[in-house]
Coordinates of C-alpha atoms and ligand atoms in Angstrom, one line a residue:
M1468 CA -35.4 11.2 20.1
R1469 CA -36.5 14.8 19.7
T1470 CA -33.5 17.0 20.3
S1471 CA -33.4 20.5 21.8
I1472 CA -30.7 22.8 23.1
A1473 CA -30.7 25.8 25.4
T1474 CA -29.4 29.0 23.8
V1475 CA -27.2 29.5 26.8
C1476 CA -24.9 26.8 25.5
L1477 CA -23.7 28.9 22.6
S1478 CA -21.8 32.1 21.8
G1479 CA -23.0 35.0 19.9
G1480 CA -26.3 36.8 19.5
L1481 CA -29.7 35.0 19.5
V1482 CA -30.2 35.0 15.8
E1483 CA -26.7 33.4 15.2
K1484 CA -27.5 30.9 17.9
L1485 CA -30.8 29.9 16.3
E1486 CA -29.4 29.6 12.8
S1487 CA -26.5 27.4 14.1
C1488 CA -28.9 25.2 16.1
A1489 CA -31.0 24.7 13.0
A1490 CA -28.0 24.0 10.8
A1491 CA -26.7 21.4 13.3
G1492 CA -30.0 19.6 13.0
F1493 CA -31.7 20.3 16.3
D1494 CA -35.5 20.0 16.4
G1495 CA -36.0 22.8 19.0
V1496 CA -34.5 25.2 21.4
E1497 CA -34.9 26.5 24.9
I1498 CA -34.7 30.3 24.7
M1499 CA -32.8 31.9 27.6
D1500 CA -34.6 35.0 28.8
A1501 CA -31.3 37.0 28.8
D1502 CA -30.7 36.1 25.2
L1503 CA -34.0 37.5 24.1
V1504 CA -33.7 40.6 26.3
A1505 CA -30.3 41.4 24.7
A1506 CA -31.6 40.9 21.1
V1507 CA -32.8 43.7 18.9
E1508 CA -35.3 41.4 17.2
S1509 CA -38.8 41.4 18.6
P1510 CA -40.4 38.2 20.0
E1511 CA -42.5 38.1 16.9
E1512 CA -39.4 38.2 14.7
I1513 CA -37.7 35.5 16.7
R1514 CA -40.9 33.4 16.4
A1515 CA -41.0 33.8 12.7
L1516 CA -37.3 33.0 12.4
C1517 CA -37.7 29.8 14.3
A1518 CA -40.6 28.8 12.2
R1519 CA -38.6 29.5 9.0
L1520 CA -35.7 27.5 10.4
G1521 CA -37.9 24.6 11.4
L1522 CA -37.1 25.0 15.1
T1523 CA -39.8 24.7 17.8
I1524 CA -39.4 26.9 20.9
D1525 CA -39.7 24.2 23.5
M1526 CA -39.2 26.3 26.6
Y1527 CA -38.6 29.8 27.8
Q1528 CA -36.2 30.0 30.8
P1529 CA -35.5 30.7 33.5
F1530 CA -38.0 32.3 35.9
R1531 CA -36.6 32.7 39.4
D1532 CA -37.4 33.4 43.0
V1533 CA -41.0 32.2 43.1
E1534 CA -41.7 30.0 46.1
G1535 CA -41.0 30.4 49.9
V1536 CA -41.3 34.2 49.9
T1537 CA -43.4 36.7 51.8
D1538 CA -46.7 37.8 50.5
D1539 CA -45.5 41.2 49.4
E1540 CA -42.7 39.6 47.5
F1541 CA -45.0 37.1 45.9
Q1542 CA -47.3 39.9 44.6
D1543 CA -44.3 41.3 42.8
T1544 CA -43.5 37.9 41.4
L1545 CA -47.0 37.7 39.9
R1546 CA -46.5 41.0 38.2
R1547 CA -43.1 40.0 36.9
A1548 CA -44.5 36.7 35.7
E1549 CA -47.4 38.4 33.8
A1550 CA -44.9 40.4 31.8
K1551 CA -42.9 37.3 30.9
F1552 CA -46.1 35.4 30.0
T1553 CA -46.9 38.1 27.6
V1554 CA -43.5 37.8 26.0
M1555 CA -44.1 34.0 25.7
D1556 CA -47.4 34.6 24.0
R1557 CA -45.6 36.8 21.5
L1558 CA -42.9 34.1 21.0
G1559 CA -45.6 31.4 20.6
T1560 CA -44.2 29.1 23.3
D1561 CA -46.2 27.6 26.1
L1562 CA -43.7 26.2 28.6
M1563 CA -41.8 28.2 31.2
L1564 CA -39.0 26.9 33.4
V1565 CA -39.3 27.8 37.1
C1566 CA -36.1 27.3 39.1
S1567 CA -36.3 26.5 42.8
N1568 CA -35.6 29.6 44.8
V1569 CA -31.9 30.2 45.6
G1570 CA -32.0 33.8 46.6
T1571 CA -35.1 35.3 48.1
A1572 CA -36.6 32.3 49.8
S1573 CA -37.0 33.0 53.5
I1574 CA -39.7 30.5 54.5
D1575 CA -39.0 26.8 54.6
D1576 CA -42.5 25.5 54.2
D1577 CA -43.6 23.1 51.5
A1578 CA -47.3 24.0 51.9
L1579 CA -46.5 27.7 51.2
A1580 CA -44.2 26.8 48.3
A1581 CA -47.0 24.7 46.8
E1582 CA -49.5 27.4 47.3
Q1583 CA -47.4 30.0 45.6
L1584 CA -46.4 27.8 42.7
G1585 CA -50.1 26.9 42.3
A1586 CA -51.1 30.6 42.2
L1587 CA -48.4 31.2 39.6
A1588 CA -49.7 28.2 37.6
D1589 CA -53.2 29.6 37.7
L1590 CA -52.0 32.9 36.3
A1591 CA -50.0 31.0 33.6
A1592 CA -53.2 29.1 32.8
T1593 CA -54.9 32.3 31.7
H1594 CA -52.3 32.5 28.9
G1595 CA -52.4 28.8 28.2
I1596 CA -48.9 28.4 29.6
R1597 CA -47.5 25.5 31.6
L1598 CA -44.8 25.7 34.2
A1599 CA -41.9 23.2 34.7
Y1600 CA -40.5 23.4 38.2
E1601 CA -36.8 22.4 38.5
A1602 CA -34.9 21.8 41.7
L1603 CA -31.5 23.5 41.4
A1604 CA -28.8 21.6 43.2
W1605 CA -28.0 24.7 45.3
G1606 CA -31.7 25.8 45.9
R1607 CA -32.2 27.4 49.3
Y1608 CA -34.8 24.9 50.5
V1609 CA -35.6 22.8 47.4
N1610 CA -32.6 21.2 45.9
D1611 CA -33.6 17.6 45.2
Y1612 CA -35.7 16.5 42.3
R1613 CA -37.9 14.3 44.6
H1614 CA -38.7 17.4 46.7
A1615 CA -39.6 19.4 43.7
W1616 CA -41.9 16.7 42.5
D1617 CA -43.5 16.5 46.0
I1618 CA -44.3 20.2 45.9
V1619 CA -45.7 19.9 42.3
R1620 CA -48.0 17.1 43.4
R1621 CA -49.1 19.0 46.5
A1622 CA -49.9 22.1 44.3
D1623 CA -51.9 19.8 42.0
R1624 CA -52.5 22.0 39.0
P1625 CA -53.1 20.6 35.5
N1626 CA -50.5 23.0 34.0
L1627 CA -47.8 22.5 36.6
G1628 CA -45.1 19.8 36.1
T1629 CA -41.4 19.3 36.8
C1630 CA -38.2 19.7 34.8
L1631 CA -35.5 17.2 35.3
D1632 CA -31.9 18.3 34.9
S1633 CA -29.2 15.6 35.0
F1634 CA -26.7 18.0 36.5
H1635 CA -28.7 18.8 39.5
I1636 CA -29.5 15.2 40.2
L1637 CA -26.1 13.6 39.5
S1638 CA -23.9 16.3 40.9
R1639 CA -25.4 15.8 44.4
G1640 CA -25.1 12.0 44.1
D1641 CA -28.8 11.6 44.3
D1642 CA -30.3 8.2 43.4
P1643 CA -31.9 8.8 40.0
S1644 CA -34.1 5.6 40.2
G1645 CA -36.7 7.7 42.0
I1646 CA -37.5 9.3 38.7
E1647 CA -39.5 6.2 37.9
Q1648 CA -42.0 7.2 40.7
I1649 CA -42.8 10.4 38.8
D1650 CA -45.8 10.4 36.5
G1651 CA -44.2 10.7 33.0
E1652 CA -47.0 13.1 31.9
R1653 CA -46.0 15.5 34.6
I1654 CA -42.3 15.5 33.6
Y1655 CA -42.6 18.5 31.3
F1656 CA -39.0 18.8 30.2
V1657 CA -35.6 17.1 30.5
Q1658 CA -32.3 18.9 30.4
L1659 CA -29.1 17.0 30.0
A1660 CA -25.5 18.0 30.8
D1661 CA -22.5 15.8 31.5
A1662 CA -19.7 17.1 33.8
P1663 CA -16.2 16.2 34.9
V1664 CA -16.3 14.6 38.3
L1665 CA -15.0 17.4 40.5
D1666 CA -15.1 18.2 44.1
M1667 CA -16.1 21.8 44.2
D1668 CA -19.1 23.9 45.1
L1669 CA -22.2 23.0 43.1
L1670 CA -23.0 26.5 41.7
S1671 CA -19.5 27.1 40.2
W1672 CA -19.3 23.5 38.9
S1673 CA -22.6 23.9 37.2
R1674 CA -22.1 27.4 35.7
H1675 CA -18.6 26.8 34.4
H1676 CA -17.8 23.1 33.9
R1677 CA -20.8 21.4 32.4
L1678 CA -20.0 19.3 29.3
F1679 CA -21.9 17.7 26.5
P1680 CA -22.9 14.0 26.9
G1681 CA -20.0 11.7 26.5
E1682 CA -17.4 14.2 27.7
G1683 CA -17.6 13.9 31.5
G1684 CA -18.2 11.3 34.2
F1685 CA -22.0 11.2 34.6
D1686 CA -24.1 8.1 33.8
L1687 CA -26.5 9.8 31.5
I1688 CA -27.4 6.6 29.8
G1689 CA -28.6 5.2 33.1
L1690 CA -30.5 8.4 33.9
L1691 CA -32.2 8.4 30.5
G1692 CA -33.3 4.8 31.2
H1693 CA -35.2 5.9 34.3
I1694 CA -36.7 8.9 32.5
D1695 CA -37.9 6.6 29.7
R1696 CA -39.4 4.1 32.1
A1697 CA -41.2 7.0 33.9
G1698 CA -43.0 7.4 30.5
Y1699 CA -41.5 10.7 29.4
R1700 CA -41.7 11.2 25.7
G1701 CA -40.8 14.8 25.2
P1702 CA -37.6 16.4 23.9
I1703 CA -34.1 15.8 25.3
S1704 CA -32.5 19.1 25.6
L1705 CA -28.9 20.1 26.2
E1706 CA -28.3 22.7 28.9
V1707 CA -24.6 23.1 29.1
F1708 CA -23.1 26.1 30.9
N1709 CA -19.4 26.0 29.9
D1710 CA -16.9 28.8 29.7
T1711 CA -15.3 27.4 26.6
F1712 CA -18.4 26.7 24.5
R1713 CA -19.7 30.2 25.3
Q1714 CA -16.8 31.8 23.6
T1715 CA -15.9 29.5 20.7
D1716 CA -17.4 29.3 17.2
V1717 CA -21.1 29.0 17.4
S1718 CA -21.8 26.8 14.5
R1719 CA -18.9 24.4 15.4
T1720 CA -20.2 24.2 19.0
A1721 CA -23.8 23.5 17.8
A1722 CA -22.6 20.7 15.6
H1723 CA -20.5 19.3 18.4
A1724 CA -23.5 19.5 20.7
R1725 CA -25.7 17.7 18.2
R1726 CA -23.1 15.0 17.8
S1727 CA -23.2 14.3 21.5
L1728 CA -26.9 13.6 21.3
T1729 CA -26.5 11.4 18.3
W1730 CA -24.0 9.3 20.3
L1731 CA -26.2 9.3 23.4
A1732 CA -29.4 8.3 21.5
D1733 CA -27.4 5.4 20.0
R1734 CA -26.2 4.3 23.4
T1735 CA -29.7 4.4 24.9
S1736 CA -31.6 3.1 21.9
E1737 CA -31.0 -0.6 22.6
A1738 CA -32.5 -0.6 26.0
E1739 CA -35.3 1.7 25.0
H1740 CA -36.1 0.0 21.7
R1741 CA -35.7 3.1 19.6
A1742 CA -34.3 1.5 16.4
Q1743 CA -34.4 4.8 14.5
D1744 CA -31.7 6.2 16.9
R1745 CA -29.3 3.4 16.4
L1746 CA -25.9 3.9 14.7
P1747 CA -23.7 1.3 13.0
A1748 CA -21.6 -0.4 15.8
A1749 CA -18.4 1.2 16.8
Q1750 CA -15.4 -0.8 15.5
Q1751 CA -12.8 -1.7 18.0
A1752 CA -9.3 -1.3 16.4
R1753 CA -7.4 -4.5 16.0
G1754 CA -4.2 -2.7 15.3
I1755 CA -2.6 0.6 14.3
D1756 CA -2.0 0.3 10.6
F1757 CA 0.2 3.4 10.3
V1758 CA 0.9 6.8 11.6
E1759 CA 1.4 9.5 9.0
I1760 CA 3.6 12.6 9.2
A1761 CA 3.1 15.3 6.6
G1762 CA 5.2 18.3 5.7
Q1763 CA 7.1 20.1 3.1
D1764 CA 10.5 18.6 3.7
L1765 CA 10.6 15.4 5.7
A1766 CA 14.3 14.5 5.1
P1767 CA 15.1 15.2 8.8
V1768 CA 12.4 12.7 9.7
D1769 CA 13.8 10.1 7.3
E1770 CA 17.2 10.6 9.0
L1771 CA 15.8 10.3 12.5
L1772 CA 13.8 7.2 11.8
S1773 CA 16.8 5.6 10.2
Q1774 CA 18.9 6.5 13.3
L1775 CA 16.2 5.0 15.6
G1776 CA 16.5 1.7 13.7
F1777 CA 13.6 1.8 11.3
S1778 CA 14.2 0.4 7.8
F1779 CA 13.1 2.0 4.6
G1780 CA 9.9 0.4 3.4
G1781 CA 9.8 2.0 0.0
R1782 CA 8.2 4.8 -2.0
H1783 CA 4.6 4.8 -3.0
R1784 CA 4.0 3.9 -6.6
S1785 CA 2.1 7.1 -7.5
K1786 CA 2.5 9.5 -4.7
D1787 CA 5.2 11.5 -3.0
V1788 CA 4.9 9.3 0.1
R1789 CA 7.5 7.0 1.8
L1790 CA 7.2 4.2 4.3
W1791 CA 9.4 3.4 7.3
E1792 CA 9.0 0.2 9.2
A1793 CA 10.2 -1.3 12.5
G1794 CA 8.5 -4.6 13.2
D1795 CA 4.8 -3.8 13.5
A1796 CA 5.3 0.0 13.6
R1797 CA 4.8 1.7 10.3
L1798 CA 5.3 5.4 9.7
I1799 CA 4.3 7.1 6.5
L1800 CA 6.0 10.3 5.4
N1801 CA 3.8 12.4 3.2
E1802 CA 5.3 15.3 1.3
Q1803 CA 2.3 15.9 -0.9
R1804 CA 0.8 18.5 1.5
R1805 CA 3.2 21.2 0.8
S1806 CA 1.7 23.9 2.8
E1807 CA 2.3 22.4 6.2
S1808 CA 5.4 22.2 8.4
C1809 CA 6.1 18.8 9.8
V1810 CA 2.9 17.5 11.6
L1811 CA 1.4 14.2 12.7
S1812 CA -1.4 14.3 10.1
A1813 CA -3.1 10.9 10.1
I1814 CA -3.7 7.6 11.9
G1815 CA -4.6 4.3 10.2
L1816 CA -6.6 1.8 12.2
S1817 CA -7.3 -1.8 11.2
V1818 CA -10.8 -2.9 12.1
D1819 CA -13.1 -5.8 11.4
D1820 CA -15.3 -3.7 9.1
A1821 CA -13.9 -0.4 7.8
A1822 CA -17.1 0.5 5.9
T1823 CA -19.1 0.4 9.1
A1824 CA -16.5 2.4 11.0
S1825 CA -16.6 5.2 8.4
A1826 CA -20.4 5.1 8.1
R1827 CA -20.6 5.6 11.9
G1828 CA -18.1 8.4 11.8
E1829 CA -20.1 10.2 9.1
L1830 CA -23.4 9.8 11.0
L1831 CA -21.7 11.4 14.0
G1832 CA -21.0 14.4 11.9
A1833 CA -17.3 13.8 11.2
P1834 CA -16.4 15.0 7.7
P1835 CA -15.3 12.3 5.3
V1836 CA -11.8 12.6 3.8
F1837 CA -11.0 11.7 0.2
R1838 CA -7.6 11.1 -1.2
R1839 CA -6.9 10.5 -4.8
T1840 CA -6.3 6.9 -5.6
Y1841 CA -5.3 5.3 -8.9
A1842 CA -6.2 2.1 -10.6
G1843 CA -5.5 -0.9 -8.5
E1844 CA -4.7 1.1 -5.4
H1845 CA -6.5 0.4 -2.2
E1846 CA -9.1 2.9 -1.3
L1847 CA -9.1 3.7 2.4
R1848 CA -12.1 5.1 4.2
A1849 CA -11.4 8.1 6.4
V1850 CA -12.9 11.0 8.3
A1851 CA -11.3 14.0 9.9
A1852 CA -11.2 14.4 13.7
P1853 CA -12.2 17.8 15.1
D1854 CA -8.6 19.0 15.0
G1855 CA -8.1 17.9 11.4
T1856 CA -6.2 14.7 12.0
E1857 CA -7.4 12.2 9.5
V1858 CA -8.4 8.7 10.7
Y1859 CA -8.2 5.9 8.1
W1860 CA -9.8 2.5 8.5
S1861 CA -8.9 -0.6 6.8
D1862 CA -10.2 -4.2 7.1
A1863 CA -7.9 -6.2 9.4
G1864 CA -5.8 -8.8 7.6
A1865 CA -2.5 -10.5 7.8
E1866 CA -0.9 -7.3 6.5
P1867 CA -2.3 -3.9 5.4
A1868 CA -3.8 -4.1 2.0
W1869 CA -2.0 -1.0 0.9
L1870 CA 1.4 -2.3 1.7
P1871 CA 2.2 -3.7 -1.8
E1872 CA 1.8 -0.1 -3.2
F1873 CA 5.2 0.8 -1.7
V1874 CA 8.1 -0.3 -3.8
G1875 CA 11.9 -0.2 -3.5
G1876 CA 12.2 -0.8 0.2
S1877 CA 15.3 -2.2 1.8
L1878 CA 14.9 -5.9 2.6
A1879 CA 17.4 -5.8 5.5
A1880 CA 16.0 -6.8 8.9
T1881 CA 15.3 -3.7 11.1
P1882 CA 17.6 -3.1 14.0
L1883 CA 14.4 -2.0 15.9
R1884 CA 11.3 -4.1 16.4
A1885 CA 8.5 -2.0 17.8
V1886 CA 4.8 -1.5 17.9
V1887 CA 3.0 1.8 18.3
D1888 CA 2.3 2.0 22.1
H1889 CA 0.5 5.3 22.2
I1890 CA -0.1 8.5 20.2
N1891 CA -0.1 11.8 21.9
I1892 CA -1.9 14.6 20.2
G1893 CA -1.8 18.2 21.5
H1894 CA -4.9 20.3 21.1
P1895 CA -5.7 23.9 21.5
W1896 CA -7.6 24.3 24.8
Q1897 CA -10.9 25.0 23.1
E1898 CA -10.9 21.7 21.2
F1899 CA -10.3 19.4 24.1
D1900 CA -13.8 18.3 24.9
E1901 CA -14.7 17.8 21.2
A1902 CA -11.7 15.6 20.8
V1903 CA -12.7 13.5 23.8
L1904 CA -16.2 13.0 22.3
F1905 CA -14.8 12.1 18.9
A1906 CA -12.4 9.5 20.4
G1907 CA -15.2 8.0 22.4
A1908 CA -18.1 8.2 19.9
V1909 CA -16.3 7.6 16.6
L1910 CA -13.3 5.6 17.6
G1911 CA -15.0 3.6 20.4
L1912 CA -12.3 4.4 22.9
T1913 CA -12.8 4.7 26.7
P1914 CA -11.4 7.5 28.8
E1915 CA -8.9 7.0 31.6
P1916 CA -8.8 9.5 34.5
V1917 CA -7.5 12.9 33.5
E1918 CA -3.9 13.7 34.5
E1919 CA -2.6 17.2 35.0
V1920 CA 1.1 17.8 34.6
P1921 CA 2.9 21.0 35.5
G1922 CA 4.9 22.3 32.5
P1923 CA 7.2 25.3 32.2
V1924 CA 4.5 27.4 30.5
G1925 CA 1.4 26.1 32.2
L1926 CA -0.5 23.0 33.3
V1927 CA -0.8 20.4 30.7
R1928 CA -4.1 18.4 30.9
S1929 CA -3.9 14.9 29.5
Q1930 CA -6.8 12.5 28.8
V1931 CA -5.8 9.1 27.6
M1932 CA -8.5 7.3 25.6
R1933 CA -7.9 3.6 25.0
S1934 CA -9.4 0.5 23.4
A1935 CA -10.5 -2.4 25.5
D1936 CA -7.4 -4.5 24.6
D1937 CA -5.0 -1.5 24.7
V1938 CA -4.2 -1.7 21.0
V1939 CA -5.0 1.9 20.7
R1940 CA -4.0 4.4 23.3
L1941 CA -4.6 8.0 22.3
A1942 CA -3.5 10.7 24.7
I1943 CA -5.4 14.0 24.1
N1944 CA -3.4 16.8 25.6
V1945 CA -4.2 20.4 26.0
A1946 CA -1.2 22.3 24.9
P1947 CA -0.3 25.4 26.9
P1948 CA -1.7 28.4 25.0
T1949 CA 1.7 29.9 24.5
S1950 CA 3.2 26.9 22.7
P1951 CA 3.2 27.9 19.0
E1952 CA 2.1 24.5 17.6
P1953 CA 0.6 21.8 19.7
P1954 CA 3.3 19.1 19.9
R1955 CA 2.4 15.6 19.0
H1956 CA 4.3 12.4 19.4
V1957 CA 4.4 8.7 18.6
A1958 CA 5.5 6.4 21.3
L1959 CA 7.0 3.1 20.1
A1960 CA 7.1 0.1 22.4
C1961 CA 10.1 -2.2 22.2
D1962 CA 11.6 -5.0 24.2
D1963 CA 14.8 -3.3 25.2
V1964 CA 14.9 0.5 25.4
L1965 CA 18.4 0.6 26.7
A1966 CA 19.7 -1.3 23.7
A1967 CA 17.6 0.8 21.3
T1968 CA 18.9 4.0 22.9
R1969 CA 22.5 2.8 22.6
H1970 CA 21.9 2.1 18.9
A1971 CA 20.2 5.4 18.3
K1972 CA 22.9 7.4 20.0
A1973 CA 25.6 5.6 18.1
A1974 CA 23.8 6.3 14.9
G1975 CA 23.8 10.0 15.8
A1976 CA 20.1 10.5 16.7
A1977 CA 19.3 13.8 18.5
L1978 CA 17.8 12.6 21.7
L1979 CA 16.3 14.9 24.4
P1980 CA 19.0 15.7 27.0
V1981 CA 17.9 15.0 30.5
P1982 CA 19.2 17.1 33.4
A1983 CA 21.5 15.5 36.0
N1984 CA 19.1 16.7 38.7
Y1985 CA 16.5 14.3 37.4
Y1986 CA 18.8 11.3 38.1
D1987 CA 19.8 12.6 41.5
D1988 CA 16.1 12.7 42.3
L1989 CA 15.6 9.2 40.8
E1990 CA 18.4 8.0 43.1
A1991 CA 16.6 9.6 46.1
R1992 CA 13.3 8.0 45.2
F1993 CA 14.4 4.5 44.1
G1994 CA 18.0 4.2 45.1
G1995 CA 17.1 1.9 47.9
T1996 CA 15.3 -0.6 45.7
M1997 CA 17.0 -0.2 42.4
D1998 CA 19.9 -1.9 40.7
R1999 CA 22.9 0.5 40.8
A2000 CA 24.0 -0.5 37.3
L2001 CA 20.6 0.3 35.9
L2002 CA 20.5 3.7 37.5
D2003 CA 24.0 4.5 36.1
E2004 CA 22.9 3.4 32.6
L2005 CA 19.7 5.4 32.7
R2006 CA 21.8 8.4 33.6
A2007 CA 24.4 7.8 30.9
L2008 CA 21.9 7.3 28.2
G2009 CA 19.3 9.9 29.2
V2010 CA 16.5 7.4 29.7
F2011 CA 13.5 8.2 31.9
Y2012 CA 12.2 5.8 34.5
D2013 CA 9.0 5.3 36.4
R2014 CA 7.5 2.6 38.6
Q2015 CA 4.0 1.4 39.5
G2016 CA 4.0 -1.4 42.0
A2017 CA 6.0 -4.2 40.4
G2018 CA 5.8 -2.5 37.0
E2019 CA 8.6 -0.5 35.5
F2020 CA 8.7 2.0 32.6
L2021 CA 11.8 3.0 30.7
H2022 CA 11.4 5.7 28.1
V2023 CA 13.4 8.1 26.0
Y2024 CA 12.5 10.9 23.7
T2025 CA 14.0 12.3 20.5
Q2026 CA 14.2 16.0 19.9
A2027 CA 11.3 17.4 17.9
V2028 CA 11.4 17.8 14.2
G2029 CA 8.8 20.5 13.5
G2030 CA 5.8 19.6 15.5
V2031 CA 6.6 15.9 15.9
F2032 CA 8.8 13.9 18.1
F2033 CA 9.2 10.2 19.0
E2034 CA 9.4 8.2 22.2
L2035 CA 10.8 4.7 22.7
V2036 CA 9.1 2.9 25.6
E2037 CA 9.6 -0.4 27.4
R2038 CA 6.9 -1.7 29.7
R2039 CA 8.1 -4.2 32.3
G2040 CA 6.0 -6.2 34.7
G2041 CA 2.6 -4.9 33.6
Y2042 CA 3.3 -1.1 33.9
D2043 CA 0.2 0.6 32.6
G2044 CA 0.9 4.3 32.7
Y2045 CA 2.8 6.8 30.6
G2046 CA 5.5 8.1 32.8
A2047 CA 3.5 11.1 33.9
P2048 CA 5.8 11.9 36.9
N2049 CA 8.6 12.5 34.3
A2050 CA 6.5 14.8 32.1
P2051 CA 7.5 18.1 33.8
V2052 CA 11.2 17.3 33.3
R2053 CA 10.6 16.3 29.7
L2054 CA 8.6 19.5 29.0
G2055 CA 11.3 21.6 30.6
A2056 CA 14.0 19.9 28.5
Q2057 CA 12.0 20.4 25.3
R2058 CA 11.6 24.1 26.1
R2059 CA 15.4 24.4 26.6
V2060 CA 16.1 22.7 23.3
A2061 CA 13.6 24.9 21.4
A2062 CA 15.1 28.0 22.9
H2063 CA 18.6 27.1 21.7
R2064 CA 17.5 26.6 18.1
Ligands
DHB2146 O1 -27.5 28.2 37.0 C1 -28.7 28.5 36.9 O2 -29.2 29.6 37.4 C2 -29.7 27.7 36.2 C3 -30.8 28.2 35.5 C4 -31.6 27.3 34.8 C5 -31.4 26.0 34.8 O3 -32.2 25.1 34.1 C6 -30.3 25.5 35.5 O4 -30.1 24.1 35.4 C7 -29.4 26.3 36.1
MG2147 MG1 -31.4 23.1 34.2

């Protein structure tokens, strides 16, 4: 797949954008007119830079307000176009994007539109330039790709074709299968954007919320299949107007964008027989091997885990690392990284083939992580997620291969038997989409619908990504910008949260206090259908409750140690959520505790 990207996706000046696109491995770019106009470099200098960087200039865009206008207006359009054709000659690019008219169109007449586009194409031909006509979803009269193709056919010029843009097709819910009716030679360009499924006006949705493939709700794989079957063999270009990507680090966004196309090419390669685009298969996690917490002084975490009913699993033979266990839940405390306060720093996953998992991660641009190992120690393969969290893979077995490296653990049975239910990672707002792409592409997880939870300092957006068998459930949260350190937590599932909470309280664990108002409300909501004794016990212990149909969810939180806290959960009757209705109360309680420290 030849890859391209519109300069409008990125922040910074044109030269920085081009350098970042080349560094990220794109083959070409679409240069946005406004980016060139604002640059101090001449078109000749930009052309030379692209040549030096190995980037082709695949398209110049956009040219607006062409068709459906009065004759006077059209004469001015030709004058304007001539000036831009000259710029394109200097840039050395031969394809111009022409958007369907959204502003000046006053005449709804396909014959006139075809005539005017034809005349513009004839003028372009004197420069050796081709035009790609694109239906914008909010075009005044032309807003459907089939309509744009009709007009192109009607104009019937050898240098006039169409540009397909996934956003304009899928945002309107148009049937993309009609693409196969288009002559592939006349599809001059393909622009791709994903987007969250939103119910809002098309223009604002398009200009602010587009996403890179794999981060939204559009079926881009299906769309590419139609485009491929139409016979299109040109570049696949990203055109993603997004408020976040336009203001964040340009080289990081370019790499992120390129990763989305690597993922997409892999997903479409099977159907389209493009073996060169194929990646090693995503490895579904069989289990969570461990969760690691790192920090300078983790004694308070040792204490808390002991109070929760974990048992000490020993110290590592050669490193300043300790293990705590409760049934199948294993927590590693790592004091080797002395610069950090207490953070959730790594996740270990067991998979069928760890080598394949890490090879895939690296091909998707995730940086490999190396930790020093000593003779006889198990070497784990790992990459870093976009936020720096390390993901380790090990081959699934009866028990983790690294377990014997921990010595001196207590042999007593654990009071708590648990398994990691979900892991919740707070991210700064600008890293959210990248994290979603990483979890989907590298970890092979599938997104659940986004939840939004009102917190005391802003709306918290939460996207759970999970494996097919629910072994891994990763909640990606956007922390409110005012929270100093994005909080993270590990939720541990056990059979009896009430008993576990009694045990933890008796052992002196600092649990999160829950306000009485919460239980008054619980009584109002469920009092009619809930056992009185249960309600009283929830209130006495500070345990949260939620219900979905016949399913019930009991959960309780510890207070945070640094940037980490724990949750004990009990799922009854097939409850499948995360207690989202309780999140505002939890966030409020956490804020109160933090304020009193
Ligand atoms: O929002 C726009 O104006 C705009 C311009 C060019 C495009 O290719 C497009 O999809 C949208
Ligand atoms: Mg477009």
